[in-house]
């Protein structure tokens, strides 16, 4: 309970600081993907939006193909090993085949879930990167947001899966993805604000030194 309260307090403090930093640097220099969004309509702009949507679907199809191939290989190997083991124990070929198929199907199910875990994280993180760049965000903002989404999805999925298995993973990864992306944007805005303050401090110091030189020379 104490850890959860500390985490919530940290997020609220970070959110407050990030908002102040956005006000400090101005709307044009703050995170763009916080207010701008890539929508389904952008897929029909016949430009980068259309290309992005097509690439996203192609990547999903390719990942689905890899998953299907991997699952098929895992099923066959698990079935073969189970059949050989059962035959060595003296079972008939029919019983060994029946047991082997059950073992293979169970192994294939586990492999499919594991592949889905990896695929979801990759697609979610990659899409957030593209969306940020599309709406006019900087490369740094896109990287920080996508990394936040990746870590949030992973952590949220693990926590959720430990509570209610696959449904928990689905809900946890979705919530973690959103929270991770938001935290990434907050960190980006805080970094922007600190950089702005550092630049302002250097400028004021330089102006002060120039004024001192002018007074001495006069």
PDB file of C-alpha atoms in Angstrom:
ATOM      1  CA  UNK A   1       0.000   0.000   0.000  1.00  0.00           C
ATOM      2  CA  UNK A   2       2.861   2.345   0.855  1.00  0.00           C
ATOM      3  CA  UNK A   3       4.586   1.664  -2.465  1.00  0.00           C
ATOM      4  CA  UNK A   4       1.365   2.307  -4.403  1.00  0.00           C
ATOM      5  CA  UNK A   5       0.784   5.577  -2.549  1.00  0.00           C
ATOM      6  CA  UNK A   6       4.366   6.673  -3.220  1.00  0.00           C
ATOM      7  CA  UNK A   7       4.031   5.808  -6.918  1.00  0.00           C
ATOM      8  CA  UNK A   8       0.787   7.754  -7.231  1.00  0.00           C
ATOM      9  CA  UNK A   9       2.314  10.763  -5.471  1.00  0.00           C
ATOM     10  CA  UNK A  10       5.340  10.644  -7.777  1.00  0.00           C
ATOM     11  CA  UNK A  11       3.132  10.558 -10.878  1.00  0.00           C
ATOM     12  CA  UNK A  12       1.026  13.493  -9.628  1.00  0.00           C
ATOM     13  CA  UNK A  13       4.122  15.563  -8.826  1.00  0.00           C
ATOM     14  CA  UNK A  14       5.644  14.721 -12.213  1.00  0.00           C
ATOM     15  CA  UNK A  15       2.375  15.666 -13.937  1.00  0.00           C
ATOM     16  CA  UNK A  16       2.306  19.032 -12.137  1.00  0.00           C
ATOM     17  CA  UNK A  17       5.942  19.783 -13.007  1.00  0.00           C
ATOM     18  CA  UNK A  18       5.405  18.725 -16.636  1.00  0.00           C
ATOM     19  CA  UNK A  19       2.378  21.032 -16.957  1.00  0.00           C
ATOM     20  CA  UNK A  20       4.389  23.965 -15.600  1.00  0.00           C
ATOM     21  CA  UNK A  21       7.205  23.153 -18.019  1.00  0.00           C
ATOM     22  CA  UNK A  22       4.742  23.120 -20.935  1.00  0.00           C
ATOM     23  CA  UNK A  23       3.504  26.546 -19.895  1.00  0.00           C
ATOM     24  CA  UNK A  24       7.100  27.745 -19.583  1.00  0.00           C
ATOM     25  CA  UNK A  25       8.314  26.709 -23.031  1.00  0.00           C
ATOM     26  CA  UNK A  26       5.014  27.428 -24.801  1.00  0.00           C
ATOM     27  CA  UNK A  27       2.642  25.247 -26.789  1.00  0.00           C
ATOM     28  CA  UNK A  28       4.801  25.135 -29.917  1.00  0.00           C
ATOM     29  CA  UNK A  29       7.821  23.716 -28.079  1.00  0.00           C
ATOM     30  CA  UNK A  30       5.982  21.327 -25.756  1.00  0.00           C
ATOM     31  CA  UNK A  31       4.989  17.742 -26.573  1.00  0.00           C
ATOM     32  CA  UNK A  32       2.752  17.703 -29.639  1.00  0.00           C
ATOM     33  CA  UNK A  33       1.353  14.194 -29.317  1.00  0.00           C
ATOM     34  CA  UNK A  34      -0.264  15.077 -25.992  1.00  0.00           C
ATOM     35  CA  UNK A  35      -2.830  17.262 -27.736  1.00  0.00           C
ATOM     36  CA  UNK A  36      -2.655  16.068 -31.360  1.00  0.00           C
ATOM     37  CA  UNK A  37      -3.818  12.590 -32.353  1.00  0.00           C
ATOM     38  CA  UNK A  38      -3.590  10.345 -35.390  1.00  0.00           C
ATOM     39  CA  UNK A  39      -7.136   9.251 -36.209  1.00  0.00           C
ATOM     40  CA  UNK A  40      -8.641   6.781 -38.672  1.00  0.00           C
ATOM     41  CA  UNK A  41      -9.391   9.673 -41.031  1.00  0.00           C
ATOM     42  CA  UNK A  42      -5.650  10.326 -41.406  1.00  0.00           C
ATOM     43  CA  UNK A  43      -5.336   6.936 -43.112  1.00  0.00           C
ATOM     44  CA  UNK A  44      -7.017   8.478 -46.165  1.00  0.00           C
ATOM     45  CA  UNK A  45      -4.840  11.574 -46.529  1.00  0.00           C
ATOM     46  CA  UNK A  46      -3.071   9.890 -49.500  1.00  0.00           C
ATOM     47  CA  UNK A  47       0.248  10.813 -47.916  1.00  0.00           C
ATOM     48  CA  UNK A  48       2.241   9.670 -44.876  1.00  0.00           C
ATOM     49  CA  UNK A  49      -0.934   8.745 -43.000  1.00  0.00           C
ATOM     50  CA  UNK A  50      -1.968   6.296 -45.719  1.00  0.00           C
ATOM     51  CA  UNK A  51       1.553   4.861 -45.927  1.00  0.00           C
ATOM     52  CA  UNK A  52       1.669   4.485 -42.141  1.00  0.00           C
ATOM     53  CA  UNK A  53      -1.645   2.617 -41.997  1.00  0.00           C
ATOM     54  CA  UNK A  54      -0.621   0.281 -44.819  1.00  0.00           C
ATOM     55  CA  UNK A  55       2.745  -0.428 -43.181  1.00  0.00           C
ATOM     56  CA  UNK A  56       1.048  -1.100 -39.854  1.00  0.00           C
ATOM     57  CA  UNK A  57      -1.232  -3.723 -41.411  1.00  0.00           C
ATOM     58  CA  UNK A  58       1.667  -5.287 -43.316  1.00  0.00           C
ATOM     59  CA  UNK A  59       3.713  -5.540 -40.124  1.00  0.00           C
ATOM     60  CA  UNK A  60       0.770  -7.140 -38.310  1.00  0.00           C
ATOM     61  CA  UNK A  61       0.301  -9.681 -41.120  1.00  0.00           C
ATOM     62  CA  UNK A  62       4.020 -10.504 -41.087  1.00  0.00           C
ATOM     63  CA  UNK A  63       4.029 -10.918 -37.309  1.00  0.00           C
ATOM     64  CA  UNK A  64       0.947 -13.145 -37.514  1.00  0.00           C
ATOM     65  CA  UNK A  65       2.758 -15.290 -40.084  1.00  0.00           C
ATOM     66  CA  UNK A  66       5.795 -15.599 -37.816  1.00  0.00           C
ATOM     67  CA  UNK A  67       3.539 -16.517 -34.894  1.00  0.00           C
ATOM     68  CA  UNK A  68       1.712 -19.179 -36.926  1.00  0.00           C
ATOM     69  CA  UNK A  69       5.004 -20.687 -38.110  1.00  0.00           C
ATOM     70  CA  UNK A  70       6.474 -20.657 -34.604  1.00  0.00           C
ATOM     71  CA  UNK A  71       3.365 -22.206 -33.047  1.00  0.00           C
ATOM     72  CA  UNK A  72       3.243 -24.948 -35.721  1.00  0.00           C
ATOM     73  CA  UNK A  73       6.900 -25.804 -35.081  1.00  0.00           C
ATOM     74  CA  UNK A  74       6.416 -25.901 -31.301  1.00  0.00           C
ATOM     75  CA  UNK A  75       3.335 -28.146 -31.636  1.00  0.00           C
ATOM     76  CA  UNK A  76       5.103 -30.639 -33.893  1.00  0.00           C
ATOM     77  CA  UNK A  77       8.224 -30.842 -31.699  1.00  0.00           C
ATOM     78  CA  UNK A  78       6.222 -31.210 -28.475  1.00  0.00           C
ATOM     79  CA  UNK A  79       3.971 -33.862 -30.047  1.00  0.00           C
ATOM     80  CA  UNK A  80       6.934 -35.834 -31.405  1.00  0.00           C
ATOM     81  CA  UNK A  81       8.770 -35.807 -28.076  1.00  0.00           C
ATOM     82  CA  UNK A  82       5.639 -36.819 -26.157  1.00  0.00           C
ATOM     83  CA  UNK A  83       4.887 -39.700 -28.542  1.00  0.00           C
ATOM     84  CA  UNK A  84       8.447 -41.045 -28.299  1.00  0.00           C
ATOM     85  CA  UNK A  85       8.409 -40.770 -24.502  1.00  0.00           C
ATOM     86  CA  UNK A  86       5.043 -42.548 -24.215  1.00  0.00           C
ATOM     87  CA  UNK A  87       6.119 -45.319 -26.573  1.00  0.00           C
ATOM     88  CA  UNK A  88       9.229 -45.876 -24.474  1.00  0.00           C
ATOM     89  CA  UNK A  89       6.946 -46.311 -21.457  1.00  0.00           C
ATOM     90  CA  UNK A  90       5.107 -49.141 -23.196  1.00  0.00           C
ATOM     91  CA  UNK A  91       1.968 -47.355 -24.428  1.00  0.00           C
ATOM     92  CA  UNK A  92       0.334 -48.371 -27.672  1.00  0.00           C
ATOM     93  CA  UNK A  93       0.863 -46.212 -30.733  1.00  0.00           C
ATOM     94  CA  UNK A  94      -2.750 -45.005 -30.647  1.00  0.00           C
ATOM     95  CA  UNK A  95      -2.594 -43.973 -26.984  1.00  0.00           C
ATOM     96  CA  UNK A  96       0.824 -42.396 -27.458  1.00  0.00           C
ATOM     97  CA  UNK A  97      -0.445 -40.371 -30.432  1.00  0.00           C
ATOM     98  CA  UNK A  98      -3.523 -39.217 -28.488  1.00  0.00           C
ATOM     99  CA  UNK A  99      -1.451 -38.110 -25.490  1.00  0.00           C
ATOM    100  CA  UNK A 100       1.158 -36.533 -27.772  1.00  0.00           C
ATOM    101  CA  UNK A 101      -1.481 -34.432 -29.534  1.00  0.00           C
ATOM    102  CA  UNK A 102      -2.762 -33.154 -26.191  1.00  0.00           C
ATOM    103  CA  UNK A 103       0.750 -32.206 -25.116  1.00  0.00           C
ATOM    104  CA  UNK A 104       1.405 -30.567 -28.490  1.00  0.00           C
ATOM    105  CA  UNK A 105      -1.797 -28.524 -28.358  1.00  0.00           C
ATOM    106  CA  UNK A 106      -0.976 -27.313 -24.841  1.00  0.00           C
ATOM    107  CA  UNK A 107       2.541 -26.307 -25.925  1.00  0.00           C
ATOM    108  CA  UNK A 108       1.142 -24.538 -28.995  1.00  0.00           C
ATOM    109  CA  UNK A 109      -1.299 -22.567 -26.840  1.00  0.00           C
ATOM    110  CA  UNK A 110       1.504 -21.392 -24.553  1.00  0.00           C
ATOM    111  CA  UNK A 111       3.672 -20.442 -27.533  1.00  0.00           C
ATOM    112  CA  UNK A 112       0.799 -18.500 -29.112  1.00  0.00           C
ATOM    113  CA  UNK A 113       0.220 -16.494 -25.926  1.00  0.00           C
ATOM    114  CA  UNK A 114       3.929 -15.722 -25.587  1.00  0.00           C
ATOM    115  CA  UNK A 115       4.082 -14.561 -29.214  1.00  0.00           C
ATOM    116  CA  UNK A 116       1.031 -12.344 -28.714  1.00  0.00           C
ATOM    117  CA  UNK A 117       2.728 -10.727 -25.729  1.00  0.00           C
ATOM    118  CA  UNK A 118       5.757  -9.762 -27.813  1.00  0.00           C
ATOM    119  CA  UNK A 119       3.745  -8.700 -30.891  1.00  0.00           C
ATOM    120  CA  UNK A 120       1.431  -6.423 -28.934  1.00  0.00           C
ATOM    121  CA  UNK A 121       4.319  -4.556 -27.330  1.00  0.00           C
ATOM    122  CA  UNK A 122       6.134  -4.074 -30.627  1.00  0.00           C
ATOM    123  CA  UNK A 123       3.121  -2.832 -32.589  1.00  0.00           C
ATOM    124  CA  UNK A 124       1.958  -0.504 -29.812  1.00  0.00           C
ATOM    125  CA  UNK A 125       5.381   1.045 -29.303  1.00  0.00           C
ATOM    126  CA  UNK A 126       6.103   1.390 -33.019  1.00  0.00           C
ATOM    127  CA  UNK A 127       2.728   2.974 -33.722  1.00  0.00           C
ATOM    128  CA  UNK A 128       3.182   5.567 -30.958  1.00  0.00           C
ATOM    129  CA  UNK A 129       6.535   6.475 -32.509  1.00  0.00           C
ATOM    130  CA  UNK A 130       4.947   6.975 -35.929  1.00  0.00           C
ATOM    131  CA  UNK A 131       1.963   8.883 -34.544  1.00  0.00           C
ATOM    132  CA  UNK A 132       4.207  11.321 -32.676  1.00  0.00           C
ATOM    133  CA  UNK A 133       6.298  12.075 -35.746  1.00  0.00           C
ATOM    134  CA  UNK A 134       3.163  12.373 -37.915  1.00  0.00           C
ATOM    135  CA  UNK A 135       1.515  15.025 -35.732  1.00  0.00           C
ATOM    136  CA  UNK A 136       4.691  17.134 -35.734  1.00  0.00           C
ATOM    137  CA  UNK A 137       6.514  15.911 -32.627  1.00  0.00           C
ATOM    138  CA  UNK A 138      10.291  15.828 -32.477  1.00  0.00           C
ATOM    139  CA  UNK A 139      12.341  12.664 -32.830  1.00  0.00           C
ATOM    140  CA  UNK A 140      13.251  12.840 -29.144  1.00  0.00           C
ATOM    141  CA  UNK A 141       9.571  13.018 -28.181  1.00  0.00           C
ATOM    142  CA  UNK A 142       8.762  10.043 -30.416  1.00  0.00           C
ATOM    143  CA  UNK A 143      11.563   7.926 -28.928  1.00  0.00           C
ATOM    144  CA  UNK A 144      10.745   8.777 -25.292  1.00  0.00           C
ATOM    145  CA  UNK A 145       7.033   8.166 -25.816  1.00  0.00           C
ATOM    146  CA  UNK A 146       7.541   4.844 -27.617  1.00  0.00           C
ATOM    147  CA  UNK A 147       9.980   3.609 -24.957  1.00  0.00           C
ATOM    148  CA  UNK A 148       7.500   4.613 -22.252  1.00  0.00           C
ATOM    149  CA  UNK A 149       4.744   2.741 -24.085  1.00  0.00           C
ATOM    150  CA  UNK A 150       6.931  -0.351 -24.464  1.00  0.00           C
ATOM    151  CA  UNK A 151       7.937  -0.449 -20.793  1.00  0.00           C
ATOM    152  CA  UNK A 152       4.418   0.383 -19.603  1.00  0.00           C
ATOM    153  CA  UNK A 153       2.886  -2.381 -21.724  1.00  0.00           C
ATOM    154  CA  UNK A 154       5.428  -4.912 -20.506  1.00  0.00           C
ATOM    155  CA  UNK A 155       5.146  -4.060 -16.814  1.00  0.00           C
ATOM    156  CA  UNK A 156       1.368  -3.688 -16.927  1.00  0.00           C
ATOM    157  CA  UNK A 157       1.015  -6.996 -18.761  1.00  0.00           C
ATOM    158  CA  UNK A 158       3.136  -8.865 -16.228  1.00  0.00           C
ATOM    159  CA  UNK A 159       1.225  -7.405 -13.270  1.00  0.00           C
ATOM    160  CA  UNK A 160      -2.138  -8.114 -14.898  1.00  0.00           C
ATOM    161  CA  UNK A 161      -1.215 -11.645 -15.947  1.00  0.00           C
ATOM    162  CA  UNK A 162      -0.174 -12.457 -12.402  1.00  0.00           C
ATOM    163  CA  UNK A 163      -3.673 -11.556 -11.161  1.00  0.00           C
ATOM    164  CA  UNK A 164      -6.123 -12.845 -13.788  1.00  0.00           C
ATOM    165  CA  UNK A 165      -3.963 -14.578 -16.412  1.00  0.00           C
ATOM    166  CA  UNK A 166      -4.623 -13.717 -20.085  1.00  0.00           C
ATOM    167  CA  UNK A 167      -7.466 -11.271 -19.416  1.00  0.00           C
ATOM    168  CA  UNK A 168      -5.302  -9.510 -16.858  1.00  0.00           C
ATOM    169  CA  UNK A 169      -2.455  -9.341 -19.362  1.00  0.00           C
ATOM    170  CA  UNK A 170      -4.744  -7.815 -21.984  1.00  0.00           C
ATOM    171  CA  UNK A 171      -6.137  -5.163 -19.652  1.00  0.00           C
ATOM    172  CA  UNK A 172      -2.826  -4.562 -17.881  1.00  0.00           C
ATOM    173  CA  UNK A 173      -0.862  -4.114 -21.091  1.00  0.00           C
ATOM    174  CA  UNK A 174      -3.434  -1.711 -22.514  1.00  0.00           C
ATOM    175  CA  UNK A 175      -3.526   0.389 -19.353  1.00  0.00           C
ATOM    176  CA  UNK A 176       0.245   0.165 -18.958  1.00  0.00           C
ATOM    177  CA  UNK A 177       0.725   1.255 -22.566  1.00  0.00           C
ATOM    178  CA  UNK A 178      -1.337   4.406 -21.999  1.00  0.00           C
ATOM    179  CA  UNK A 179       0.307   5.223 -18.669  1.00  0.00           C
ATOM    180  CA  UNK A 180       3.806   4.549 -19.998  1.00  0.00           C
ATOM    181  CA  UNK A 181       3.246   6.773 -23.017  1.00  0.00           C
ATOM    182  CA  UNK A 182       1.904   9.587 -20.804  1.00  0.00           C
ATOM    183  CA  UNK A 183       4.843   9.298 -18.428  1.00  0.00           C
ATOM    184  CA  UNK A 184       7.194   9.447 -21.397  1.00  0.00           C
ATOM    185  CA  UNK A 185       5.580  12.678 -22.572  1.00  0.00           C
ATOM    186  CA  UNK A 186       5.803  14.121 -19.060  1.00  0.00           C
ATOM    187  CA  UNK A 187       9.514  13.337 -18.917  1.00  0.00           C
ATOM    188  CA  UNK A 188       9.976  14.910 -22.335  1.00  0.00           C
ATOM    189  CA  UNK A 189       8.240  18.126 -21.216  1.00  0.00           C
ATOM    190  CA  UNK A 190      10.239  18.256 -17.987  1.00  0.00           C
ATOM    191  CA  UNK A 191      13.460  17.827 -19.964  1.00  0.00           C
ATOM    192  CA  UNK A 192      12.337  20.569 -22.336  1.00  0.00           C
ATOM    193  CA  UNK A 193      11.630  22.872 -19.414  1.00  0.00           C
ATOM    194  CA  UNK A 194      15.005  22.216 -17.797  1.00  0.00           C
ATOM    195  CA  UNK A 195      16.770  22.809 -21.094  1.00  0.00           C
ATOM    196  CA  UNK A 196      14.859  26.073 -21.542  1.00  0.00           C
ATOM    197  CA  UNK A 197      15.789  27.246 -18.030  1.00  0.00           C
ATOM    198  CA  UNK A 198      19.433  26.321 -18.598  1.00  0.00           C
ATOM    199  CA  UNK A 199      19.482  28.253 -21.861  1.00  0.00           C
ATOM    200  CA  UNK A 200      17.764  31.225 -20.187  1.00  0.00           C
ATOM    201  CA  UNK A 201      20.292  31.183 -17.352  1.00  0.00           C
ATOM    202  CA  UNK A 202      23.222  31.147 -19.786  1.00  0.00           C
ATOM    203  CA  UNK A 203      21.668  33.976 -21.793  1.00  0.00           C
ATOM    204  CA  UNK A 204      21.127  36.141 -18.703  1.00  0.00           C
ATOM    205  CA  UNK A 205      24.655  35.422 -17.506  1.00  0.00           C
ATOM    206  CA  UNK A 206      26.077  36.336 -20.900  1.00  0.00           C
ATOM    207  CA  UNK A 207      24.036  39.556 -20.997  1.00  0.00           C
ATOM    208  CA  UNK A 208      25.244  40.419 -17.494  1.00  0.00           C
ATOM    209  CA  UNK A 209      28.885  39.921 -18.497  1.00  0.00           C
ATOM    210  CA  UNK A 210      28.427  42.056 -21.611  1.00  0.00           C
ATOM    211  CA  UNK A 211      26.856  44.865 -19.572  1.00  0.00           C
ATOM    212  CA  UNK A 212      29.742  44.720 -17.116  1.00  0.00           C
ATOM    213  CA  UNK A 213      32.267  45.017 -19.945  1.00  0.00           C
ATOM    214  CA  UNK A 214      30.402  48.011 -21.353  1.00  0.00           C
ATOM    215  CA  UNK A 215      30.442  49.753 -17.972  1.00  0.00           C
ATOM    216  CA  UNK A 216      34.164  49.081 -17.513  1.00  0.00           C
ATOM    217  CA  UNK A 217      35.060  50.290 -21.003  1.00  0.00           C
ATOM    218  CA  UNK A 218      33.012  53.446 -20.597  1.00  0.00           C
TER     219      UNK A 218
END
